[in-house]
Each structure stands twice: as C-alpha cells, then as structure tokens.
XYZ file of C-alpha atoms in Angstrom:
450
model
C 4.435 -0.644 40.156
C 0.966 -1.812 39.768
C -0.041 0.843 36.839
C 3.258 -0.213 35.588
C 1.582 -4.356 36.260
C 5.047 -5.277 37.574
C 3.139 -6.504 40.373
C 2.618 -9.674 40.425
C 0.661 -11.920 43.215
C 2.429 -16.038 43.110
C 0.523 -18.261 41.574
C -0.522 -20.868 44.428
C 3.275 -21.916 45.760
C 4.971 -21.167 42.527
C 5.663 -24.153 41.868
C 3.335 -26.084 39.854
C 0.111 -25.454 38.467
C -2.481 -27.233 39.465
C -5.438 -29.107 36.633
C -7.598 -26.871 34.812
C -6.147 -23.623 36.450
C -3.664 -21.617 34.860
C -1.804 -18.269 36.313
C -3.452 -15.427 35.677
C -1.117 -11.728 33.717
C -0.490 -10.319 36.383
C 0.452 -12.982 38.611
C 3.458 -15.443 38.434
C 5.579 -18.502 38.701
C 8.899 -18.803 41.136
C 11.993 -17.107 39.238
C 13.471 -19.159 37.834
C 10.785 -21.418 36.750
C 9.445 -18.256 35.414
C 12.820 -17.045 33.514
C 12.670 -20.165 32.603
C 9.260 -19.738 30.674
C 10.617 -16.636 29.541
C 13.443 -17.730 27.731
C 10.947 -19.991 25.724
C 9.497 -16.807 25.099
C 12.298 -15.937 22.921
C 13.395 -19.289 21.622
C 9.303 -19.334 20.238
C 9.851 -15.692 18.558
C 13.700 -16.211 16.947
C 12.989 -17.467 13.419
C 10.512 -15.655 12.665
C 11.562 -11.890 13.821
C 15.140 -12.859 12.487
C 13.835 -13.873 9.339
C 12.609 -10.610 8.555
C 15.917 -8.299 8.749
C 18.207 -11.521 7.112
C 15.375 -11.272 4.195
C 14.902 -7.458 4.306
C 18.665 -7.183 4.114
C 18.222 -4.692 7.803
C 20.976 -5.410 11.320
C 19.713 -8.851 12.880
C 20.876 -7.743 16.343
C 19.039 -4.317 16.003
C 16.052 -5.921 14.647
C 16.105 -7.566 18.597
C 16.763 -4.942 20.621
C 14.131 -3.083 19.217
C 11.715 -6.446 19.848
C 12.759 -5.984 24.006
C 12.558 -2.099 24.447
C 9.746 -2.534 22.240
C 7.916 -5.807 24.494
C 8.536 -3.968 27.823
C 6.740 -0.654 26.161
C 4.215 -2.436 25.651
C 3.845 -4.272 28.544
C 3.899 -0.872 30.982
C 1.249 1.083 28.320
C -0.602 -1.911 28.478
C -0.479 -1.854 32.226
C 0.318 -5.895 32.430
C -2.964 -6.863 30.727
C -2.203 -8.508 28.328
C 0.947 -10.604 28.034
C 1.764 -10.914 25.077
C 5.414 -10.530 23.204
C 6.667 -7.779 20.073
C 8.328 -9.261 16.848
C 9.395 -8.531 13.681
C 5.711 -8.735 11.696
C 5.847 -9.745 8.506
C 3.187 -7.437 6.844
C 6.753 -4.726 6.256
C 8.478 -7.152 4.940
C 7.033 -6.649 0.726
C 6.822 -2.668 1.150
C 11.376 -2.622 2.997
C 12.324 -4.538 -0.389
C 10.362 -2.261 -2.756
C 11.071 0.759 -0.502
C 14.817 0.239 -0.407
C 15.026 -0.582 -4.560
C 13.422 3.196 -4.544
C 15.139 4.864 -1.382
C 17.172 2.956 -0.047
C 16.731 1.776 3.510
C 16.673 5.101 5.318
C 13.266 5.329 2.972
C 12.575 1.830 4.512
C 12.559 2.569 8.122
C 11.076 6.261 7.103
C 8.016 4.169 6.016
C 8.214 2.130 9.258
C 8.260 5.221 11.530
C 5.374 6.153 9.394
C 3.331 3.417 9.976
C 3.609 2.731 13.557
C 2.514 6.134 14.350
C -0.686 5.597 12.130
C -0.710 2.629 13.894
C -0.633 4.607 17.139
C -3.591 6.707 15.477
C -5.765 4.214 15.903
C -5.291 3.018 18.674
C -5.905 5.991 20.313
C -8.894 5.711 18.006
C -10.292 2.745 18.790
C -9.367 3.659 23.060
C -11.950 6.540 22.822
C -14.699 5.350 20.466
C -14.338 2.073 20.630
C -13.172 -0.952 17.351
C -17.164 -0.880 15.948
C -15.971 1.412 13.023
C -12.707 -1.547 11.908
C -15.121 -3.841 11.856
C -17.285 -1.786 9.430
C -15.028 -0.562 7.702
C -13.196 -4.355 7.201
C -15.346 -6.755 7.757
C -13.917 -10.612 7.093
C -14.113 -10.161 3.069
C -11.284 -7.501 2.860
C -9.874 -8.306 5.579
C -9.330 -11.348 4.863
C -8.104 -10.466 1.075
C -5.547 -7.976 2.411
C -4.153 -10.405 4.320
C -3.824 -12.539 1.851
C -2.789 -10.685 -0.786
C 0.386 -9.270 1.145
C 1.932 -12.846 1.776
C 0.956 -13.787 -2.315
C 2.740 -10.719 -3.474
C 6.400 -12.154 -2.044
C 5.973 -15.416 -3.455
C 8.681 -14.305 -6.514
C 11.133 -13.365 -3.397
C 10.920 -16.099 -2.298
C 11.194 -17.977 -5.454
C 14.604 -15.974 -6.472
C 15.840 -16.823 -2.575
C 15.094 -21.206 -3.702
C 16.527 -20.267 -7.263
C 19.543 -19.248 -5.912
C 20.648 -22.970 -4.138
C 16.958 -25.972 -4.696
C 19.261 -28.066 -2.994
C 19.894 -26.527 0.035
C 16.093 -25.168 0.198
C 13.897 -28.538 -0.668
C 15.170 -29.431 2.685
C 14.318 -26.586 3.970
C 11.546 -26.457 2.649
C 11.325 -30.871 3.432
C 12.392 -30.344 7.291
C 9.913 -28.187 8.128
C 7.149 -29.215 6.892
C 8.086 -33.257 8.179
C 8.697 -31.329 11.961
C 4.912 -29.723 11.656
C 3.790 -32.921 12.148
C 6.117 -35.395 13.549
C 6.283 -33.283 16.599
C 4.206 -32.380 19.359
C 3.683 -28.947 21.992
C 6.658 -26.299 21.404
C 8.691 -28.460 18.782
C 6.223 -28.449 16.603
C 5.847 -25.024 16.645
C 9.056 -24.304 16.021
C 8.863 -25.985 12.571
C 9.653 -22.852 10.886
C 13.184 -22.464 12.915
C 14.155 -26.048 13.669
C 13.532 -26.097 9.185
C 15.752 -23.216 9.066
C 18.343 -24.798 11.653
C 18.850 -28.084 9.234
C 18.767 -25.656 6.438
C 21.315 -24.561 7.211
C 23.806 -27.206 8.269
C 23.503 -28.488 4.010
C 23.732 -25.328 3.732
C 27.247 -25.407 6.189
C 28.564 -29.121 3.967
C 27.846 -27.336 0.557
C 30.147 -24.085 1.170
C 27.188 -21.787 1.133
C 27.548 -20.258 4.238
C 30.326 -17.591 4.656
C 31.567 -16.648 8.607
C 33.769 -13.361 7.152
C 31.681 -10.867 8.617
C 30.948 -12.311 11.876
C 34.721 -13.455 12.881
C 35.454 -9.574 12.175
C 32.659 -8.759 14.614
C 33.119 -8.731 18.104
C 31.626 -10.427 21.649
C 30.208 -7.614 22.739
C 28.343 -3.948 21.273
C 26.156 -1.646 20.487
C 24.068 -2.934 18.020
C 23.877 -1.185 14.794
C 22.022 1.852 14.694
C 20.464 3.760 11.915
C 18.478 7.058 11.061
C 15.402 6.736 8.982
C 14.623 9.860 6.224
C 11.069 10.534 5.534
C 10.072 10.129 1.352
C 5.863 10.594 0.159
C 6.280 7.689 -1.944
C 6.723 5.482 1.014
C 3.431 6.152 1.978
C 0.867 3.565 -1.039
C 3.194 0.771 0.358
C 3.223 1.218 3.999
C 0.173 2.512 5.057
C -1.758 -1.233 3.316
C -0.174 -2.826 6.053
C -1.252 -0.474 8.598
C -4.745 -2.271 7.891
C -2.883 -6.272 9.017
C -1.667 -4.889 11.409
C -4.610 -2.934 12.827
C -6.581 -6.939 12.652
C -3.717 -8.808 13.487
C -2.884 -7.232 16.596
C -6.993 -7.268 17.663
C -7.215 -10.414 16.624
C -4.514 -11.712 19.357
C -5.608 -9.027 21.892
C -9.409 -11.325 21.534
C -6.946 -14.408 21.571
C -5.408 -14.219 24.765
C -8.493 -12.751 26.161
C -10.592 -16.449 25.539
C -7.376 -17.895 27.154
C -7.285 -15.906 29.934
C -10.783 -15.653 30.710
C -11.065 -11.691 30.780
C -12.285 -9.331 29.171
C -10.333 -7.562 27.199
C -11.953 -5.161 25.095
C -10.810 -1.687 27.024
C -7.567 -2.114 26.868
C -7.468 -3.223 22.210
C -6.547 0.711 21.720
C -4.043 0.904 24.695
C -2.578 -2.104 23.325
C -2.764 -0.954 19.093
C -0.732 1.481 20.860
C 1.823 0.327 21.832
C 2.768 -1.764 19.159
C 2.628 1.628 17.093
C 4.833 3.333 19.542
C 7.145 0.009 19.811
C 6.944 0.218 15.624
C 7.926 4.269 15.203
C 10.364 3.626 17.715
C 12.019 1.003 15.556
C 11.903 2.389 12.531
C 13.895 5.255 14.152
C 16.318 3.655 15.116
C 16.798 0.730 12.033
C 14.631 -2.121 13.872
C 12.054 -3.871 11.612
C 7.967 -2.541 12.554
C 6.121 -5.183 14.540
C 3.607 -7.139 16.096
C 1.767 -9.121 18.217
C 3.132 -12.630 18.202
C 1.125 -15.722 17.772
C 4.123 -18.241 18.221
C 4.714 -16.881 21.999
C 1.016 -17.223 22.028
C 0.669 -21.249 21.204
C 3.258 -20.647 24.110
C 1.518 -19.382 26.745
C -1.445 -21.909 25.746
C 0.784 -25.183 26.037
C 2.551 -24.308 29.091
C -0.675 -22.227 31.117
C 1.249 -19.697 31.800
C -0.079 -16.555 30.935
C 2.060 -14.211 32.801
C 3.197 -10.773 32.282
C 5.775 -11.358 34.336
C 8.045 -14.064 31.728
C 7.385 -11.065 29.697
C 9.688 -9.115 30.899
C 12.352 -11.574 31.163
C 11.252 -12.373 27.461
C 12.192 -8.686 27.143
C 15.572 -7.675 28.679
C 16.573 -11.248 27.415
C 16.204 -10.650 23.999
C 18.298 -6.718 24.661
C 20.741 -8.545 26.599
C 21.848 -10.506 23.381
C 21.334 -8.337 20.833
C 24.120 -6.325 22.487
C 26.703 -9.290 20.997
C 27.930 -8.252 17.217
C 29.354 -11.624 16.752
C 25.612 -13.178 16.864
C 23.624 -10.118 14.863
C 26.668 -11.492 12.499
C 26.020 -15.030 13.361
C 22.716 -14.816 12.764
C 23.313 -12.850 9.509
C 25.415 -15.349 7.478
C 22.164 -17.413 6.892
C 22.148 -18.063 2.966
C 20.188 -17.497 0.458
C 18.514 -21.432 -0.066
C 18.040 -21.345 3.919
C 15.534 -18.822 3.159
C 14.108 -19.619 -0.389
C 12.859 -22.802 1.923
C 11.451 -20.852 5.153
C 9.953 -17.998 2.508
C 8.136 -20.382 0.772
C 6.523 -21.783 3.423
C 6.218 -18.342 5.437
C 4.699 -16.581 2.528
C 2.338 -19.628 1.605
C 0.927 -19.232 5.402
C 0.717 -15.577 5.299
C -1.280 -15.583 2.572
C -3.722 -18.845 3.545
C -4.097 -16.590 6.981
C -6.509 -14.364 4.843
C -8.754 -17.608 3.371
C -9.157 -18.862 7.117
C -9.815 -14.898 8.204
C -12.606 -16.148 4.951
C -12.917 -19.531 6.266
C -13.701 -18.699 10.081
C -15.961 -15.572 9.543
C -18.510 -18.335 6.795
C -18.235 -15.507 3.703
C -19.946 -16.580 1.409
C -18.903 -16.434 -2.040
C -22.293 -17.196 -3.650
C -22.118 -13.152 -2.893
C -21.036 -10.783 -5.888
C -19.725 -7.761 -3.504
C -17.912 -11.263 -1.793
C -16.279 -12.412 -4.928
C -15.368 -9.699 -6.558
C -13.749 -7.957 -3.849
C -11.525 -10.466 -3.802
C -11.402 -12.051 -7.043
C -9.839 -8.127 -8.192
C -7.076 -7.481 -5.034
C -6.045 -10.587 -5.306
C -4.682 -10.775 -8.392
C -3.772 -6.894 -7.983
C -2.156 -7.968 -5.285
C 0.053 -11.138 -7.120
C 0.371 -9.564 -10.522
C 2.143 -6.987 -8.440
C 0.217 -4.217 -10.258
C 1.463 -0.250 -10.198
C 0.675 2.769 -10.687
C 2.888 6.432 -10.518
C 1.421 9.428 -10.138
C 4.723 12.281 -9.729
C 6.481 10.993 -6.586
C 3.906 8.198 -6.132
C 4.590 5.535 -6.050
C 1.663 2.588 -6.056
C 2.751 -1.154 -6.274
C 0.016 -4.333 -5.970
C -0.266 -4.182 -1.928
C -1.869 -0.719 -1.433
C -3.069 -0.746 -5.382
C -4.792 -4.620 -4.016
C -5.982 -3.114 -1.286
C -7.231 0.387 -1.770
C -9.659 -1.607 -4.658
C -10.490 -4.260 -2.169
C -12.282 -0.627 0.415
C -12.924 0.776 -3.205
C -15.146 -2.121 -4.550
C -16.682 -3.971 -1.554
C -18.269 -0.499 -0.399
C -18.974 1.049 -3.155
C -20.383 -1.871 -4.426
C -22.408 -2.832 -1.272
C -23.669 0.865 -1.607
C -25.038 -0.047 -4.913
C -26.303 -2.519 -4.144
C -27.859 -1.083 -1.172
C -29.587 1.609 -3.127
C -30.536 -0.530 -5.919
C -32.289 -3.167 -4.227
C -30.026 -5.621 -6.508
C -28.778 -7.554 -2.957
C -29.961 -10.970 -2.979
C -27.120 -13.104 -1.155
C -26.147 -12.826 2.735
C -22.747 -11.651 2.911
C -21.995 -15.103 4.934
C -23.091 -18.455 5.286
C -25.317 -19.755 7.378
C -24.072 -21.703 10.564
C -23.876 -25.312 9.096
C -25.047 -26.810 6.501
C -28.197 -24.916 4.824
C -31.527 -26.632 4.124
C -31.343 -27.489 0.643
C -28.110 -29.493 1.513
C -29.071 -31.502 4.868
C -33.317 -32.705 2.828
C -29.775 -33.790 0.015
C -28.227 -35.695 2.289
C -30.238 -36.615 4.652
C -32.181 -37.929 0.609
C -28.865 -39.524 -0.344
C -28.711 -41.750 2.997
C -32.100 -42.987 2.497
C -31.653 -44.103 -0.754
C -27.721 -46.434 0.252
C -28.146 -49.973 0.686
C -28.531 -50.977 4.102
C -25.510 -53.206 5.274
C -26.709 -56.589 6.436
C-alpha cells in the first residue's frame, strides 16, 4: 500500500492543524475533513479545466474523466510523494485549435498523444540523469519566451469570441478583475470561475444561452470517447508544448517541495513521466492534455493540507461527475461572449507568466543574446508566422520556440568564440553599484524636512 502512496498516518487528532504545522503528503485528517478538502480541490480546478474543452470544442465530461484518471495515475507513479492535481493544460489550446482546422478532432488527439509520449520520454531521461540538462537547454530567457508566445499567440481567438457578444464579455472580464482584488482566500483564487458564472448569468438574461443539447442528454451515462489519428503535420504544432509542460511541471514540483519542506528532486522525473502518461491516455480517449495545476497548489498553501489522500478524493469525485452527460452538456452551454471575456484575461496571464519567469530569474536584457532571443521569438509567435514543407506545417508557436532555442544557443556560441560577450546573462542581486551611488547622491541633494 505504501508503494502506491495510499497509506497515510493520521495527523494529530485528525480534527485540526496546530499553528506552524502542516499536513504532510503521507498524512491525512479525519475522512470527513479529507473529503471536504478533496472536493475543494475539484472546485479549484473547475474553471480552468473546463475552459480548455469549451474553447477547443472537446467534450467537457470526457476531459473531466481523464483529468480524474490522470490525477490518480500521477499519485500512483509518484508513489504519493507529490500532492498535485492534473487538469487541462492551456498550452494545448493553440495547437489543438490549429490542428483541428487541418486534421479535425482525431488529428488533434493524435498530437496530444505524441506530446504526452514525448513528455514521458523526457521524464524518463530526467529520472535517470537529473534535470540539469533541461536547465542548460532551456535557460530562463528561452523558457520565458516560449511560455509568453504561447499565451500571446492566442490573442486573435480571444478577440473573436469577445466580438461575438461584447457586453457579456466586458461583464465577465470586469467581474474577474474585481473578484481578484475584492476577496481573499479561495474565492479570490477562483476569480476566473466566478467571472464565468456571472458572465453566464448575464448571457442568460440576454438570450445568448441554448439548452437544447443539455435537455436531450441523459442524466447518467458514459463520457463521449474518441480515438486519435496520427499525422506528421501536427508535430510542429505540439512539440513546443512539451517544452512548456517540462518547465511548468518541474516548477510546480519545486513549489510543493518548498511548501512541504521535502526534497522532491528524486521524483521530478517520475512527475514528468506521470504527466506524460496521463496525457497519452487522455489523447487516446478524447480528452485534453494535462498538467499539474497551480490553482490546487494555491489551495494547499491556504489550507496547509498537503495530504495526497485529498487528491485521491478529488480524482474519484471528478470521475463520478464525468458520468453525467447532462452535466457535461451544461458546461458546454457557456456562450462565446463569456469565453471571450475569460480568455482575454486567461491568455494574457499565460503571456505574463513568461515575463514572470524572466523577472524571477533576473534575466539581463542589456545582454544582446537575451534581447534578441526574446524579441524575435515573440514577434514570430504573436504574428503567427507559418512555414510549410510538404505535409509539415510549422506555425507561430513552433517557429517561435525553435527561434528562441536556435538564436540563444547560436548567438551564445558565436559570442563565446569571438570573445564578445561583455554583459552577464542575469542581473546582479539588488541594485547595481552605479544605481546605488546615484540614489545616495540624490538623497544627499534632496532638501531636508524641518
């Protein structure tokens, strides 16, 4: 049982958490409390996980089913050491939408399977040799550029939905913005979900919601499964997603390690393999690609409960919910205006996450290698440059990601050979000596208050 990560010790009395203490991954509270926390995890992932299938036209119930299955698989493969929920990855939105136009839904699912297999392979290599080579291949300037361009590449899709119902979209977006600053705790973290609910109510009042499919659906039944088709042409669309998922997954594992005070480097490869396996499974059945969820990490930070028992509850609860076609069709009734408002925030957040990577790692843009890497990659991604070679079609995300890697490593190699690399790649911690001296001088010149 312990090898599967399903053997937990009771934390204290199981009814409370003492100040300064946390419920460790191998511990649990009393089952009623654990079930409550697990259901809270489902609510936390709800809005973001359902946005992906709604935007891409995939069945929401199927996505929820494979989200639950993937979470349980993740817990087993990581032996219960990494508490995490696997929800729909936003990184898959752009490649799924692009591949659907050319190869339909089966072709898009084939791309999801291939991306999952590649991620699992990377995980196996990381488990064997460590993650150092990933950091060398994708330093912060490259990782940040790829994450940013994936989000910003989706801007036209957000505008298209926004234009379909501007009033509803504005209300949705305004609600998301206000909720994120008006409320603390879990409600503030669920600002996108709250915004979607409010926008949905406005859409109902404006007659923009249709319930025809929901009324015809059964209350209980199997999710809608689909099988994939494999086309060479989707490779260029989905390969960059793997790079993002690797960076995202390792970042989340490090976050959990920091919060729990445990060293999880030894299972980072297993986490990648588990995420890859869950994505492959989802692709073979008609679900969206998965990733570890920051929303649920936020719930753990708020509750101080890192027990994997709560995630087993969340996974099982998600699977049970997925066996209601009527519930799935209800989720699918979210109209374009609501999606446009939510996507404006969501896609922008993905783009800014890339910038956050640069800031956190103090990327120095005085260095021409860093500046050129980011500048070229972002324009290629945002403008959605395309390059077709036979059956292969490379779009902005693929070309932008390739450009970031080639430009960074190419310029760095040339600069090293020529001895022209004068600027460091990262900013020094704190202010530079010149800035400190200037600040001190300005303070001395300022008139003193009497």
